[in-house]
JSON list of C-alpha atoms in Angstrom, two decimals:
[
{"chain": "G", "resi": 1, "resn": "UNK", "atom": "CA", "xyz": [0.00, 0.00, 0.00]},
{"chain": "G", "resi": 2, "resn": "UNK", "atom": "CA", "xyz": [1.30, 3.57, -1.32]},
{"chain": "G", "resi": 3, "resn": "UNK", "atom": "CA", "xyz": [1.22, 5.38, 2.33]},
{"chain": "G", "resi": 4, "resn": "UNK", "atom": "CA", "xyz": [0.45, 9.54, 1.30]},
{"chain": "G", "resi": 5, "resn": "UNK", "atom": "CA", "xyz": [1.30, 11.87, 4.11]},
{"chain": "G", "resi": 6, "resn": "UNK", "atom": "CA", "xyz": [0.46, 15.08, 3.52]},
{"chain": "G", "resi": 7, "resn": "UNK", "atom": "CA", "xyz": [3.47, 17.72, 2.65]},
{"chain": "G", "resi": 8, "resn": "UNK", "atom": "CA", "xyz": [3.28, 21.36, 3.96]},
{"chain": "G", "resi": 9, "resn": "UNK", "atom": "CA", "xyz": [5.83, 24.19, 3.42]},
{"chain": "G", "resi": 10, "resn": "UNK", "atom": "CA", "xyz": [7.74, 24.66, 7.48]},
{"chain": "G", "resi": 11, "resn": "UNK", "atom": "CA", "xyz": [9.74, 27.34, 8.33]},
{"chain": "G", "resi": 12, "resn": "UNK", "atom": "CA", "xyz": [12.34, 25.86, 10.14]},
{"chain": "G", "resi": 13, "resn": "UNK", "atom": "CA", "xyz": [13.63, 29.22, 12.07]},
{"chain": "G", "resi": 14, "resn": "UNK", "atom": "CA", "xyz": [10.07, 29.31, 13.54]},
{"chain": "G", "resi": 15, "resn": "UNK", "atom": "CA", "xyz": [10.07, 25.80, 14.82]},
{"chain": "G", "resi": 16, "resn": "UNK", "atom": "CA", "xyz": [13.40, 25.25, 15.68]},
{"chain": "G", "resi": 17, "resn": "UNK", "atom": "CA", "xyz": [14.19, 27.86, 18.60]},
{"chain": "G", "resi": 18, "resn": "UNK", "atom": "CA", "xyz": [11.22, 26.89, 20.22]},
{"chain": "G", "resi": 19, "resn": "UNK", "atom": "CA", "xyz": [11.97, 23.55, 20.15]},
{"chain": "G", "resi": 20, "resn": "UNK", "atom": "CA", "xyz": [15.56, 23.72, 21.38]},
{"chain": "G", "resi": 21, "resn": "UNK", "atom": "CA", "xyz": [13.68, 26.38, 24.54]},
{"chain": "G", "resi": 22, "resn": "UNK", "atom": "CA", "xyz": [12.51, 22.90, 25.69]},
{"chain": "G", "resi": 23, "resn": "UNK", "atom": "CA", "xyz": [15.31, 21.54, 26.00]},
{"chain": "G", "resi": 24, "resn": "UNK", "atom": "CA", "xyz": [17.20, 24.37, 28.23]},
{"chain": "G", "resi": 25, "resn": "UNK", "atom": "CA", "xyz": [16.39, 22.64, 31.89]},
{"chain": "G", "resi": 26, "resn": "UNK", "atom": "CA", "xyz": [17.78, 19.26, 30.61]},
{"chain": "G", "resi": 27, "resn": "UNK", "atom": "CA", "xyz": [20.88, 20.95, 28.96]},
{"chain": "G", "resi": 28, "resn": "UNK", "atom": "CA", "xyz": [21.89, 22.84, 32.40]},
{"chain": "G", "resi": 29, "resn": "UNK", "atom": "CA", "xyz": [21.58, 19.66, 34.20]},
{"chain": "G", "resi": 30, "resn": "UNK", "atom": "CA", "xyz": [24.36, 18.23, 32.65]},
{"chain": "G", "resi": 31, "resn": "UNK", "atom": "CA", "xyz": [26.24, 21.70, 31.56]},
{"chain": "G", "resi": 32, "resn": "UNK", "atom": "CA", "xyz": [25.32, 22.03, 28.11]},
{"chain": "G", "resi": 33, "resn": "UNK", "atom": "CA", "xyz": [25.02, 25.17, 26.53]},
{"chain": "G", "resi": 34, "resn": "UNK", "atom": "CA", "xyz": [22.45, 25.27, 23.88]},
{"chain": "G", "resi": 35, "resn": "UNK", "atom": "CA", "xyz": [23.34, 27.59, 20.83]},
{"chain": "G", "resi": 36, "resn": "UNK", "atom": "CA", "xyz": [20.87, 28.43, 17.96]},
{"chain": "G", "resi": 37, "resn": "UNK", "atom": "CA", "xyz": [22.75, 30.24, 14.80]},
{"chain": "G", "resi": 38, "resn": "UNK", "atom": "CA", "xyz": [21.00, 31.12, 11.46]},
{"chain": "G", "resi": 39, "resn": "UNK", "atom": "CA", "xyz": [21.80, 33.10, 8.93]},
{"chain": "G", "resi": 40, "resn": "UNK", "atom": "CA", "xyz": [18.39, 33.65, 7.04]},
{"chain": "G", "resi": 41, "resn": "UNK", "atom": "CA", "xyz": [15.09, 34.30, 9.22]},
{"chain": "G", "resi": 42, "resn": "UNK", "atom": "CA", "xyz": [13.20, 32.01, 6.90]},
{"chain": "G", "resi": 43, "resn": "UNK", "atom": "CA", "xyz": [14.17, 28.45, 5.56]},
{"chain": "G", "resi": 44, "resn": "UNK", "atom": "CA", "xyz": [11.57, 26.84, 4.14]},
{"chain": "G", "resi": 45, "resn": "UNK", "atom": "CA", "xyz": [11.18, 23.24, 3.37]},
{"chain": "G", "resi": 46, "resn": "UNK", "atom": "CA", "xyz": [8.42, 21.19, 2.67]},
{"chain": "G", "resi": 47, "resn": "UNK", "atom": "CA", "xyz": [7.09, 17.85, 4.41]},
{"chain": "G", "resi": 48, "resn": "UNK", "atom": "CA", "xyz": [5.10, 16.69, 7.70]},
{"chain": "G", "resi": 49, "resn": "UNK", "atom": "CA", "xyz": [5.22, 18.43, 10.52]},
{"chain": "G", "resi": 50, "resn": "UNK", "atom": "CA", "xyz": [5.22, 15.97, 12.99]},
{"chain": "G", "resi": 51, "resn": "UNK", "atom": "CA", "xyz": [8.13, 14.00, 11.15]},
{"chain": "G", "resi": 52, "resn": "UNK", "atom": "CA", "xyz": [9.58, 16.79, 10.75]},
{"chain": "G", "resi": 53, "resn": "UNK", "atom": "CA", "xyz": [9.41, 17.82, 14.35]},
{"chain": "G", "resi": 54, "resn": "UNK", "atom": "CA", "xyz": [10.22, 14.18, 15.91]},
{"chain": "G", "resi": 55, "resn": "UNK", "atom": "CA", "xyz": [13.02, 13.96, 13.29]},
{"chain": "G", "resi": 56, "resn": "UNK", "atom": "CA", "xyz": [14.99, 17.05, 15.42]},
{"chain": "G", "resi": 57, "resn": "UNK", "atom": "CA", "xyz": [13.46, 16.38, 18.46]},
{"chain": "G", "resi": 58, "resn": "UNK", "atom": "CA", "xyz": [15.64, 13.21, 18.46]},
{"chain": "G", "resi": 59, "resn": "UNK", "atom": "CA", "xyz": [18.75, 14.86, 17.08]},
{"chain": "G", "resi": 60, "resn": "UNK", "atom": "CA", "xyz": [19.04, 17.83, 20.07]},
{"chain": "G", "resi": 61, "resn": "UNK", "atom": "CA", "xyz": [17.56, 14.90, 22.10]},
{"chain": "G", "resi": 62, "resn": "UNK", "atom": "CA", "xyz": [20.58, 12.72, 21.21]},
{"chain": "G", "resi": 63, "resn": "UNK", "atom": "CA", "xyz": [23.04, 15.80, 20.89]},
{"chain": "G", "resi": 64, "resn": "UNK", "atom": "CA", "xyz": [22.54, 16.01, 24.86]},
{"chain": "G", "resi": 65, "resn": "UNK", "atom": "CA", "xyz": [22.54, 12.65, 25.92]},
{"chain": "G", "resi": 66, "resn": "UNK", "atom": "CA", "xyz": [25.55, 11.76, 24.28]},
{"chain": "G", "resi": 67, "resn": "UNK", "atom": "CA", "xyz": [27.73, 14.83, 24.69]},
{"chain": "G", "resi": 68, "resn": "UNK", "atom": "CA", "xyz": [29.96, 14.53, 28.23]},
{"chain": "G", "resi": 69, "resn": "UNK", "atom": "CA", "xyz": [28.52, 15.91, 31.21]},
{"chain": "G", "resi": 70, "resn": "UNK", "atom": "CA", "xyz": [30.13, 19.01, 33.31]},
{"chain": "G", "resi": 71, "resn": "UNK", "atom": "CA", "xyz": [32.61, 19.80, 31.18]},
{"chain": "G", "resi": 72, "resn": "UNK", "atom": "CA", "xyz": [30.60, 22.86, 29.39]},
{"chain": "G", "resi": 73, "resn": "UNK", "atom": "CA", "xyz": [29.86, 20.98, 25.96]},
{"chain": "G", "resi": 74, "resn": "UNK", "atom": "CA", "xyz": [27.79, 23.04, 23.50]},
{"chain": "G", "resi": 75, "resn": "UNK", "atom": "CA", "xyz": [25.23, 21.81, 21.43]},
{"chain": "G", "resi": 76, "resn": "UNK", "atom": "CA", "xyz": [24.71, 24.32, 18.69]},
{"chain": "G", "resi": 77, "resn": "UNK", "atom": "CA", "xyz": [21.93, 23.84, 15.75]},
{"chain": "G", "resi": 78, "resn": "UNK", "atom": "CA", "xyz": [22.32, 25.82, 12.74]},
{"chain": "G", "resi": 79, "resn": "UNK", "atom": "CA", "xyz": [20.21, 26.95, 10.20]},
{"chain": "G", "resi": 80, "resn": "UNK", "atom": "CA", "xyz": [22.36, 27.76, 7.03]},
{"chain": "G", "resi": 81, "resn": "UNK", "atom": "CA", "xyz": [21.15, 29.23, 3.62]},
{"chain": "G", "resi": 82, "resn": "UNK", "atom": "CA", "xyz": [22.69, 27.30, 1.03]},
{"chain": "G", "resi": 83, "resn": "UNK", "atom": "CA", "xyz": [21.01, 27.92, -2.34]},
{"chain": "G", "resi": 84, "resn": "UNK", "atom": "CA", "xyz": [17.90, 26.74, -2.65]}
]
């Protein structure tokens, strides 16, 4: 069976901050500075939401729980215009 999700147009630098706010208590615990760097304030792509979300809600997820604890790691998530 063909499985159609639905595709939307996301701006990435209006999910992204947000979703990398939620992540600020659990980053302190362990001494994790969380950086956000863009150059453009909109990047576009198109695809689900919700994948789309869960896809970098498990990177930063995973960024923290594997980098090293109290030693001031950052975890930095960039959004980079690069053509189109």
């Amino acid at each position: 069976t063909n499985l159609q999700i639905p595709l939307s147009k996301i701006n990435l630098t209006e999910i992204l901050p947000t979703m990398l706010e939620s992540y600020k208590e659990q980053a302190i615990k362990k001494q994790i500075n969380l950086l956000y760097e863009s150059n453009t304030s909109m990047a576009y792509i198109n695809g689900h939401e919700d994948y789309i979300n869960r896809i970098f809600d498990n990177l930063i997820s995973n960024a923290i729980k594997f980098s090293p604890k109290n030693i001031n790691s950052n975890v930095t998530l960039k959004i980079k215009e690069n053509g189109e």
